[in-house]
PDB file of N, CA and C in Angstrom:
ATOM      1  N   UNK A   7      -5.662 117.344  38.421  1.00 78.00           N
ATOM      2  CA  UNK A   7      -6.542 116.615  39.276  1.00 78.00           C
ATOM      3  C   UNK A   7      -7.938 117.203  39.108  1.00 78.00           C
ATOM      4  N   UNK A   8      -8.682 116.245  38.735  1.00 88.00           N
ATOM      5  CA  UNK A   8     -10.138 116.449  38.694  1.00 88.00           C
ATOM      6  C   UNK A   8     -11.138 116.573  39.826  1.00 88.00           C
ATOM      7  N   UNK A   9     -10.943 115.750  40.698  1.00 87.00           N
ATOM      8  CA  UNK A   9     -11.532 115.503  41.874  1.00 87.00           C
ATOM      9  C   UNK A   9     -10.910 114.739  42.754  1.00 87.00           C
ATOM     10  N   UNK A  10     -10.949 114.622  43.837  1.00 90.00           N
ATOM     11  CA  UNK A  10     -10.522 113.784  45.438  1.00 90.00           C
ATOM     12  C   UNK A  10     -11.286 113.368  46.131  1.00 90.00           C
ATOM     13  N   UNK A  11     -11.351 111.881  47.200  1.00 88.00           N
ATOM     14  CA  UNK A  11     -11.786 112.195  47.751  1.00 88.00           C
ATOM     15  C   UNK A  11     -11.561 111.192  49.144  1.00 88.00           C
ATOM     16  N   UNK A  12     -11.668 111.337  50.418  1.00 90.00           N
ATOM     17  CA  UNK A  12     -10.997 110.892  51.249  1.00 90.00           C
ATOM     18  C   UNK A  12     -12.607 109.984  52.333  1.00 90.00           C
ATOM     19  N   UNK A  13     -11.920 109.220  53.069  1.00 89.00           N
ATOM     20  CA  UNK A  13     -13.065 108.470  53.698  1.00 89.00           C
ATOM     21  C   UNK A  13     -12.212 108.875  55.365  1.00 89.00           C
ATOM     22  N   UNK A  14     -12.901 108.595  56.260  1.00 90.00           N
ATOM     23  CA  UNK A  14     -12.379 108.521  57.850  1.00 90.00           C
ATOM     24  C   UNK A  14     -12.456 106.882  57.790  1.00 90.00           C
ATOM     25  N   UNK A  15     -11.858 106.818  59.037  1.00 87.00           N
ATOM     26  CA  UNK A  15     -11.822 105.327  59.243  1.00 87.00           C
ATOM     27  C   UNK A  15     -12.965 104.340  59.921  1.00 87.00           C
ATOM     28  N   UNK A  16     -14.237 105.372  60.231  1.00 89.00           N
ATOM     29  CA  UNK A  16     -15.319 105.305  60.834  1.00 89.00           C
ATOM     30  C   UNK A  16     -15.933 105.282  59.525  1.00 89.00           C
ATOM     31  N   UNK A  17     -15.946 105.600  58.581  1.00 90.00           N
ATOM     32  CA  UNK A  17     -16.723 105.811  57.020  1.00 90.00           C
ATOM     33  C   UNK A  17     -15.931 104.251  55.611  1.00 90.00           C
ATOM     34  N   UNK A  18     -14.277 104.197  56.649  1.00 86.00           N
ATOM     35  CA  UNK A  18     -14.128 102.443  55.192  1.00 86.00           C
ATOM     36  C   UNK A  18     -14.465 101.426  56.504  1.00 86.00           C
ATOM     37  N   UNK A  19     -15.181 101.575  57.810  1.00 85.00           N
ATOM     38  CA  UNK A  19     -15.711 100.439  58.332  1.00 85.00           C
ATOM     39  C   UNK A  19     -17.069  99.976  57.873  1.00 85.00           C
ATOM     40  N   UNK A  20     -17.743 101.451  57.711  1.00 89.00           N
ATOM     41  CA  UNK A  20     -18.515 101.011  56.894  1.00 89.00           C
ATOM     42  C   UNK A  20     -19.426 100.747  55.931  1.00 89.00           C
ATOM     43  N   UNK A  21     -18.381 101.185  54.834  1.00 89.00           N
ATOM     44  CA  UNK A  21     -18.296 100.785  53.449  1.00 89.00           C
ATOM     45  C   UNK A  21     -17.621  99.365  53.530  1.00 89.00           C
ATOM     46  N   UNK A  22     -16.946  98.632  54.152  1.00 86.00           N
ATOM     47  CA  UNK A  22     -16.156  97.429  53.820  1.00 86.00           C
ATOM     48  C   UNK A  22     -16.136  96.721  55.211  1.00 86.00           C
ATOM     49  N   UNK A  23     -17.259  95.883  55.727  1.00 83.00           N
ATOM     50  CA  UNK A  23     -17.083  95.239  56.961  1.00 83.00           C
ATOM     51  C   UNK A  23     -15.323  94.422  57.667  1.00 83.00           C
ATOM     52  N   UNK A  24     -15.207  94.304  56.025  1.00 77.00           N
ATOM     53  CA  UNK A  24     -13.633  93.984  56.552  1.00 77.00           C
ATOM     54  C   UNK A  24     -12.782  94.869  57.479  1.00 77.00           C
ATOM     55  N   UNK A  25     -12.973  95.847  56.837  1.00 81.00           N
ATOM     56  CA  UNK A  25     -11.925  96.990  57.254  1.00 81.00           C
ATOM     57  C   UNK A  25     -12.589  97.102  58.697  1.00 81.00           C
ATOM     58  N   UNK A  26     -12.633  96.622  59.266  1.00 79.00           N
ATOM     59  CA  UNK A  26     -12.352  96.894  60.831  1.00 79.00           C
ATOM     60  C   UNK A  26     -12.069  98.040  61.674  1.00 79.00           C
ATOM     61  N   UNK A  27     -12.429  98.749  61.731  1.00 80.00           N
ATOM     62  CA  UNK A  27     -12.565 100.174  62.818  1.00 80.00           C
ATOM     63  C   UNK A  27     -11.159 100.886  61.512  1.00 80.00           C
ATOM     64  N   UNK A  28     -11.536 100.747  60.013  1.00 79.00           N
ATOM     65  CA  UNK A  28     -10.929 101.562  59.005  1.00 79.00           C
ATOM     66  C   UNK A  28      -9.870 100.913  58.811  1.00 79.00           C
ATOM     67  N   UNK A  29      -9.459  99.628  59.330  1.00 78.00           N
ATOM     68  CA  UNK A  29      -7.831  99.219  59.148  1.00 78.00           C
ATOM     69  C   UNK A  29      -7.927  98.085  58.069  1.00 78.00           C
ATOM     70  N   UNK A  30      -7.202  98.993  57.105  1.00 76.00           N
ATOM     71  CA  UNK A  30      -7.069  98.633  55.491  1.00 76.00           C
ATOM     72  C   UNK A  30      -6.159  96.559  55.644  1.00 76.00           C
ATOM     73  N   UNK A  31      -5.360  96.501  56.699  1.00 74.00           N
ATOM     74  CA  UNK A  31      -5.051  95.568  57.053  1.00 74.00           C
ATOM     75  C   UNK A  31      -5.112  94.330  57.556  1.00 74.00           C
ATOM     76  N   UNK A  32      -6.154  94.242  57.515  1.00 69.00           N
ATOM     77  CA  UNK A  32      -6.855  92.718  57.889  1.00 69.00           C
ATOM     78  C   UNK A  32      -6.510  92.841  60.029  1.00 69.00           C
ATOM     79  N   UNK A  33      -6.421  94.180  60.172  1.00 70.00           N
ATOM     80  CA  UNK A  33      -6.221  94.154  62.134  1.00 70.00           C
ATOM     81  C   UNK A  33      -4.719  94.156  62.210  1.00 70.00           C
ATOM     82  N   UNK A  34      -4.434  94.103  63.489  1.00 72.00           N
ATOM     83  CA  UNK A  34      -3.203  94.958  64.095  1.00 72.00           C
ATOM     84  C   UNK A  34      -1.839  93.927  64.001  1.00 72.00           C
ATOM     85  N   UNK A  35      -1.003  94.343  63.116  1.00 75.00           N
ATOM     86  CA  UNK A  35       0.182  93.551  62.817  1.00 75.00           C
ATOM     87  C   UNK A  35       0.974  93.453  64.044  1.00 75.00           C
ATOM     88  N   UNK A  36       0.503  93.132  65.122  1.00 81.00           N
ATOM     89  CA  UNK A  36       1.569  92.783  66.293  1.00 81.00           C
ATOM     90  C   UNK A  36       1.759  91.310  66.513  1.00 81.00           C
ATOM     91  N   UNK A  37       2.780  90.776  67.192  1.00 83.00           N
ATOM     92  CA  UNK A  37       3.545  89.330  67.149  1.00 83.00           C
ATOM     93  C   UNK A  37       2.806  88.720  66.910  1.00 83.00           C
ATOM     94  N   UNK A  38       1.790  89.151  68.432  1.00 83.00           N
ATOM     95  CA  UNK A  38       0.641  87.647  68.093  1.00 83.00           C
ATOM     96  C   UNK A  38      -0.323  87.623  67.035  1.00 83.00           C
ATOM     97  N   UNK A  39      -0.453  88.830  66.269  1.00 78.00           N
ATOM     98  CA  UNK A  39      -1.261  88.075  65.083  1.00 78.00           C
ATOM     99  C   UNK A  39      -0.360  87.970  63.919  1.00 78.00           C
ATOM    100  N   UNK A  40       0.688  88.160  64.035  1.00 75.00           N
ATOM    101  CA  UNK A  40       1.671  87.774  62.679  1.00 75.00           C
ATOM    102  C   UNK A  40       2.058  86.056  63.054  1.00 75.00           C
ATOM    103  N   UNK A  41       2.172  85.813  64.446  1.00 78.00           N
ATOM    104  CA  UNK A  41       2.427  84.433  64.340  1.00 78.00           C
ATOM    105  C   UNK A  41       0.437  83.702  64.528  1.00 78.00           C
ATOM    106  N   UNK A  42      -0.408  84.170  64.846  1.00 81.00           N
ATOM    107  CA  UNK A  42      -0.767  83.262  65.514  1.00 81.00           C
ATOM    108  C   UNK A  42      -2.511  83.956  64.485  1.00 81.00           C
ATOM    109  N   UNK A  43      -2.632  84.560  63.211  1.00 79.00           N
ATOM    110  CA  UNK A  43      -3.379  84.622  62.024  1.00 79.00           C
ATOM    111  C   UNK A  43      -3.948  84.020  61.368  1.00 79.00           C
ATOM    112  N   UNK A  44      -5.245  83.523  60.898  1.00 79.00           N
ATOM    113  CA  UNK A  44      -6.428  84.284  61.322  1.00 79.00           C
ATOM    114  C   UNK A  44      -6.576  83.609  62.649  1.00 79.00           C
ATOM    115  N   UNK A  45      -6.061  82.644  62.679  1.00 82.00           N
ATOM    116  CA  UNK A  45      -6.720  81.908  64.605  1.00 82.00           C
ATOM    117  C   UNK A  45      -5.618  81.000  65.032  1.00 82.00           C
ATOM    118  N   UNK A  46      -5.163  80.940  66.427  1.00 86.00           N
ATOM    119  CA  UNK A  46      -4.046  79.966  66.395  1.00 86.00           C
ATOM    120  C   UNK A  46      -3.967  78.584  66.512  1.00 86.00           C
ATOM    121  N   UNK A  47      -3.507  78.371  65.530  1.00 86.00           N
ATOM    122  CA  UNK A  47      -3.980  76.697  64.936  1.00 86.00           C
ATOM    123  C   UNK A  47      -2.337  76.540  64.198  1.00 86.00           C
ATOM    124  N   UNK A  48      -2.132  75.031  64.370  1.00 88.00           N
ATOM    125  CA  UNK A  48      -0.663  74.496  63.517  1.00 88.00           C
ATOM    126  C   UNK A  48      -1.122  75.404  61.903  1.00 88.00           C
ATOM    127  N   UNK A  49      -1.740  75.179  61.264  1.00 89.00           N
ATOM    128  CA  UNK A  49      -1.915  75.248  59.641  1.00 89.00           C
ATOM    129  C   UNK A  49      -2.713  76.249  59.466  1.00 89.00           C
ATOM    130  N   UNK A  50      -2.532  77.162  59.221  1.00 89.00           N
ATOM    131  CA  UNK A  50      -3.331  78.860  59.139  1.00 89.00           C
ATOM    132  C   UNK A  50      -4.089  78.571  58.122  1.00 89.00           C
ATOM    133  N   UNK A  51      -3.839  78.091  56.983  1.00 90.00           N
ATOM    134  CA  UNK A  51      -4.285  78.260  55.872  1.00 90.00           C
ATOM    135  C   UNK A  51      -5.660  77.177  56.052  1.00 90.00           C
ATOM    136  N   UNK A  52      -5.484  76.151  56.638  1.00 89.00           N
ATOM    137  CA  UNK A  52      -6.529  74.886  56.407  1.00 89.00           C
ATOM    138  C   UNK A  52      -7.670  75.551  57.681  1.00 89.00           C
ATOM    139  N   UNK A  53      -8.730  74.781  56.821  1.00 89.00           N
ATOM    140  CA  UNK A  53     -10.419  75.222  57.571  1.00 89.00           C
ATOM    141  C   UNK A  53     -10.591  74.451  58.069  1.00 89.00           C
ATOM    142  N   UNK A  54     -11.740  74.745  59.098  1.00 88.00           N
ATOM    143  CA  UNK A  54     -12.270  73.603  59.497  1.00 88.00           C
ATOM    144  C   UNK A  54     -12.844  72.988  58.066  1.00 88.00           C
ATOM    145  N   UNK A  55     -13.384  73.595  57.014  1.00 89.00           N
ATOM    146  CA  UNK A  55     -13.830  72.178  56.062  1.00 89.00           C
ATOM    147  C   UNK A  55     -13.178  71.830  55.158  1.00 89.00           C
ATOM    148  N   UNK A  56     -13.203  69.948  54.881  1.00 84.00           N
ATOM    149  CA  UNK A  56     -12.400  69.653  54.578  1.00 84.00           C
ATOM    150  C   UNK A  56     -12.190  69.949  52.744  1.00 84.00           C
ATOM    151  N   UNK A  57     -11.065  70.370  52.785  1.00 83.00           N
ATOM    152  CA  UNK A  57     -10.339  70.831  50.838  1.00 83.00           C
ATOM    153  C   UNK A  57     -10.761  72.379  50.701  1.00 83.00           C
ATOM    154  N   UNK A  58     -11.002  73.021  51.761  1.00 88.00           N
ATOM    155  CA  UNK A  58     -11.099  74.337  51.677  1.00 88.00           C
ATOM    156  C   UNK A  58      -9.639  75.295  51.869  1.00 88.00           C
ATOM    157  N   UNK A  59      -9.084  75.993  51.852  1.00 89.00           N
ATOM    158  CA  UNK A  59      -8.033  76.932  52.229  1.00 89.00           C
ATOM    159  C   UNK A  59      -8.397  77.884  51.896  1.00 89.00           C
ATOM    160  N   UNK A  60      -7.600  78.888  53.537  1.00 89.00           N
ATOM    161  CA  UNK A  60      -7.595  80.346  53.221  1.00 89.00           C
ATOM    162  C   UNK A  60      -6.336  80.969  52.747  1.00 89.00           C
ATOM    163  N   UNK A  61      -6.200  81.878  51.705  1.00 87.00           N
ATOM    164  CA  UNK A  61      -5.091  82.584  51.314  1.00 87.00           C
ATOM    165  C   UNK A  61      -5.217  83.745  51.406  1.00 87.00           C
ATOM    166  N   UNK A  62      -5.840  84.557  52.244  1.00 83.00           N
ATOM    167  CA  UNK A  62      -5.656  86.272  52.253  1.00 83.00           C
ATOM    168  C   UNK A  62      -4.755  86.890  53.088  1.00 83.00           C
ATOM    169  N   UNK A  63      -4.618  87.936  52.771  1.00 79.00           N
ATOM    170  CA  UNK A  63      -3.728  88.739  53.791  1.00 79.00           C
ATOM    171  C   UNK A  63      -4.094  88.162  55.692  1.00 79.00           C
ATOM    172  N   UNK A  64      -5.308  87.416  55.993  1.00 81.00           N
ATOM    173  CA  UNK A  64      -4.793  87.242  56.832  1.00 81.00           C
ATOM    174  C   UNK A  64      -4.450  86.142  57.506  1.00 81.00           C
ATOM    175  N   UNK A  65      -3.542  85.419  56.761  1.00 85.00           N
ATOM    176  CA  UNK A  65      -2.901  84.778  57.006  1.00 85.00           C
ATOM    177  C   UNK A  65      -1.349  84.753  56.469  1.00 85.00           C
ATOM    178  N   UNK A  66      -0.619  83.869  57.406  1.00 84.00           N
ATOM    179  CA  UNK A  66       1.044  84.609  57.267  1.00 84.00           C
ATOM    180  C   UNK A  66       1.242  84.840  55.885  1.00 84.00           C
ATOM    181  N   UNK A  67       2.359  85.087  55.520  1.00 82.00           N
ATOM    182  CA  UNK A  67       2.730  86.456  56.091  1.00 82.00           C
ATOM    183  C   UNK A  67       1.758  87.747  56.366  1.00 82.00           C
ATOM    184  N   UNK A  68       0.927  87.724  55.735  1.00 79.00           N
ATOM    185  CA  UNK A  68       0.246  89.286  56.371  1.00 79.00           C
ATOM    186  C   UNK A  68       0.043  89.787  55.455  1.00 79.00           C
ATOM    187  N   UNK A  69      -0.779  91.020  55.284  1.00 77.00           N
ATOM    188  CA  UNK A  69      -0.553  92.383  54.306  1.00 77.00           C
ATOM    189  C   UNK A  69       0.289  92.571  54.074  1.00 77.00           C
ATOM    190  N   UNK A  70       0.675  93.136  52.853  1.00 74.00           N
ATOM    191  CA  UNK A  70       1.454  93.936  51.847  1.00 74.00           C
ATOM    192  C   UNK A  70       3.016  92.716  51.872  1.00 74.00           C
ATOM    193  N   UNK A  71       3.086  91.490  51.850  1.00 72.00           N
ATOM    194  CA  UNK A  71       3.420  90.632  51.275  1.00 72.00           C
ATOM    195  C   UNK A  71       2.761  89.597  50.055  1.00 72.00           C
ATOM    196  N   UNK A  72       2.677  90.566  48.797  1.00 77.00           N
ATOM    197  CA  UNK A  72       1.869  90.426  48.076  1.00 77.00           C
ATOM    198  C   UNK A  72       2.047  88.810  47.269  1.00 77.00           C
ATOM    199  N   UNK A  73       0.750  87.862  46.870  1.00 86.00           N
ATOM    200  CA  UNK A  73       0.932  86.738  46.723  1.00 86.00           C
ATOM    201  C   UNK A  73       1.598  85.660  47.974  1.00 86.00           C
ATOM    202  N   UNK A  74       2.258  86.100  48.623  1.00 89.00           N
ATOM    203  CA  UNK A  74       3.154  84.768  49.306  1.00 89.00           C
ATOM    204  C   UNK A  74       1.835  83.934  50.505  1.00 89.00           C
ATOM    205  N   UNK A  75       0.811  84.969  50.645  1.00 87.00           N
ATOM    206  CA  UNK A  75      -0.229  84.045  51.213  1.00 87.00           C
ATOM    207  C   UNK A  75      -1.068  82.808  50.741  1.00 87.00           C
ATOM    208  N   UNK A  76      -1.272  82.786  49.506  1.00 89.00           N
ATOM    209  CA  UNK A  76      -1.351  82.092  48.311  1.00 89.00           C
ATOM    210  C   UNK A  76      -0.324  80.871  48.316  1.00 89.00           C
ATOM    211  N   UNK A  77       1.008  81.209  47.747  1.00 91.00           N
ATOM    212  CA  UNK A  77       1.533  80.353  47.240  1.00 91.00           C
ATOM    213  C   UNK A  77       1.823  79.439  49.007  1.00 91.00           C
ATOM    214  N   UNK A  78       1.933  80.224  49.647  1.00 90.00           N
ATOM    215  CA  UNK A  78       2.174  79.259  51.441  1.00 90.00           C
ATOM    216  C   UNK A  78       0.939  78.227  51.163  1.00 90.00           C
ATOM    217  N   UNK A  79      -0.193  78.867  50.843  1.00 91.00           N
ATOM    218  CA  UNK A  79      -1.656  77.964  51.141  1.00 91.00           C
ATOM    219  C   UNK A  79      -1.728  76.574  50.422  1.00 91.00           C
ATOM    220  N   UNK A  80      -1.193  77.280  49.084  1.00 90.00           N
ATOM    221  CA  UNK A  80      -0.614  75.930  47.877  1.00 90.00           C
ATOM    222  C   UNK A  80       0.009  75.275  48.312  1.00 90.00           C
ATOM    223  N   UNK A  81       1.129  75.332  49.265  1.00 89.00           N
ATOM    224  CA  UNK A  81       2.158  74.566  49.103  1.00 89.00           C
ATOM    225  C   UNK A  81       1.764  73.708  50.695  1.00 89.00           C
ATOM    226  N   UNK A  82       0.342  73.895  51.312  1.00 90.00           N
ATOM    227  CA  UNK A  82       0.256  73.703  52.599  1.00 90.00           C
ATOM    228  C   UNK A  82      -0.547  72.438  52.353  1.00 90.00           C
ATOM    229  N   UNK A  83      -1.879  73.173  51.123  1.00 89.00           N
ATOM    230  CA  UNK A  83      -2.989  72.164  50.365  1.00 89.00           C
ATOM    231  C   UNK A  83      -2.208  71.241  50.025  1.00 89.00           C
ATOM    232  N   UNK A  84      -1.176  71.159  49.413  1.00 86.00           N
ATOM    233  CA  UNK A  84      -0.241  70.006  48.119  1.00 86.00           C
ATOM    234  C   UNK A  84       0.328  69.381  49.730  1.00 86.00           C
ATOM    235  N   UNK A  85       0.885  69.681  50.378  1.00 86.00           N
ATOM    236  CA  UNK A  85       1.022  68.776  51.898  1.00 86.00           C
ATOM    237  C   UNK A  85       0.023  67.714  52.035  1.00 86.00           C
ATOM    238  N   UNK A  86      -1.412  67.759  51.767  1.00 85.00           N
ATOM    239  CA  UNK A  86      -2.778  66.843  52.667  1.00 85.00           C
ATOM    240  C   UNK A  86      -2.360  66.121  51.213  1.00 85.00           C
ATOM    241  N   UNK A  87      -2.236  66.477  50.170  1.00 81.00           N
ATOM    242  CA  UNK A  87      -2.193  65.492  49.075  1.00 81.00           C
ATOM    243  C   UNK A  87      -1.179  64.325  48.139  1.00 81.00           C
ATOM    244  N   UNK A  88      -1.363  63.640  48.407  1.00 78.00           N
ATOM    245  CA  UNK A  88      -1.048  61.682  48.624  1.00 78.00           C
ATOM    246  C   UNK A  88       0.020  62.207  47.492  1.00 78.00           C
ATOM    247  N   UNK A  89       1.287  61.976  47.515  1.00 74.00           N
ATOM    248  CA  UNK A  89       1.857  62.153  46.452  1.00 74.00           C
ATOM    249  C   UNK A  89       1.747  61.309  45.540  1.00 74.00           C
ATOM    250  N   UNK A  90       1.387  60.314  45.271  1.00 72.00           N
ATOM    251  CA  UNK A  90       1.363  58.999  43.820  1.00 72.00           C
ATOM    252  C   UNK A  90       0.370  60.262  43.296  1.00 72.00           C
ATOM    253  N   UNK A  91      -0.787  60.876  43.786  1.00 75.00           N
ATOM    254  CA  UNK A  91      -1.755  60.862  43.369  1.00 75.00           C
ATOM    255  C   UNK A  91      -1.730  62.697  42.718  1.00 75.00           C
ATOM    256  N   UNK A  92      -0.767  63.444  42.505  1.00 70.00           N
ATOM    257  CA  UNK A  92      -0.287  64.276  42.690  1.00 70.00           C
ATOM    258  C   UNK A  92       0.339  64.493  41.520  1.00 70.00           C
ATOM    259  N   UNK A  93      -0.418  65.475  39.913  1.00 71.00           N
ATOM    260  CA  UNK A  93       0.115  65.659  38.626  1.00 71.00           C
ATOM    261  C   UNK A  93       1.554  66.251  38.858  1.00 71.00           C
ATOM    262  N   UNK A  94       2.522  65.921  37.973  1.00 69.00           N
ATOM    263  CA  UNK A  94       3.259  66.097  37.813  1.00 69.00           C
ATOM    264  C   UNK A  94       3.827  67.779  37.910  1.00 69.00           C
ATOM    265  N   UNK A  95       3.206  68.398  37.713  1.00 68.00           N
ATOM    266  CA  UNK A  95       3.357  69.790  37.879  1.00 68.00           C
ATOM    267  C   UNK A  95       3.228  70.545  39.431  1.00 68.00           C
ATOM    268  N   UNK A  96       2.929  69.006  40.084  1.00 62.00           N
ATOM    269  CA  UNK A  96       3.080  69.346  41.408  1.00 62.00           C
ATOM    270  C   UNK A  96       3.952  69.418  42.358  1.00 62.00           C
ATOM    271  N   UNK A  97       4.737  68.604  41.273  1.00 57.00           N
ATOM    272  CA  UNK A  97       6.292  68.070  41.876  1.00 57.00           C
ATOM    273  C   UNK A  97       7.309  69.153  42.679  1.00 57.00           C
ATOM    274  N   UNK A  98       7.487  70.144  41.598  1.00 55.00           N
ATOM    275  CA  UNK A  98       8.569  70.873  41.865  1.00 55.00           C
ATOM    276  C   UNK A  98       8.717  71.622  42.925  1.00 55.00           C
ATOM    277  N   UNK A  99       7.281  71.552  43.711  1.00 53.00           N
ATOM    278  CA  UNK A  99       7.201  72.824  44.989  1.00 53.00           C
ATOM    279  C   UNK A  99       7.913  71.987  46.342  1.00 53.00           C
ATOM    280  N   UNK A 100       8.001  70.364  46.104  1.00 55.00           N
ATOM    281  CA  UNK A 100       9.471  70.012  46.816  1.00 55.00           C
ATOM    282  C   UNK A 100      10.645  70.319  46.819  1.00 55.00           C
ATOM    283  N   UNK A 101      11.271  70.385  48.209  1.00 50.00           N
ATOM    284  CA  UNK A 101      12.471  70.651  48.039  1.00 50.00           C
ATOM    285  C   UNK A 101      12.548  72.070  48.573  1.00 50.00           C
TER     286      UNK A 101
END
């Protein structure tokens, strides 16, 4: 080991406005924000604007369920969209 070096949690708030009073986690994994992430609304992923989606950790599942925020958001976006109108490669996430 060459060098180390460590931050407080008062020092990654702010270096990274995200990190929130140092919490590497997008905020406090208790019920209500595992069910009810980033704001409680039917569709986590959809914005208020329209054809936008969010896919980060904070939205379900959460941190350190790596990708599945993503593919939920995909499969939430491909929901608003008209199936005739919908390439073929879109198909399979039915079912």
């Amino acid at each position: 080991m060459i060098a180390e070096r460590g931050m407080s949690a008062a020092q990654l708030g702010a270096y990274n406005a995200n990190y929130v009073g140092g919490d590497i986690a997008s905020g406090a994994m208790t019920l209500w924000q595992t069910l009810a992430r980033p704001a409680p609304r039917r569709n986590p992923y959809r914005t208020p604007l329209p054809g936008t989606w969010l896919c980060s950790s904070a939205t379900p599942p959460g941190p350190s369920v790596h990708g599945m925020c993503g593919y939920y958001a995909a499969r939430a976006a491909l929901e608003t969209w008209p199936k005739a109108d919908r390439p073929a490669s879109a198909h399979p996430l039915e079912g």
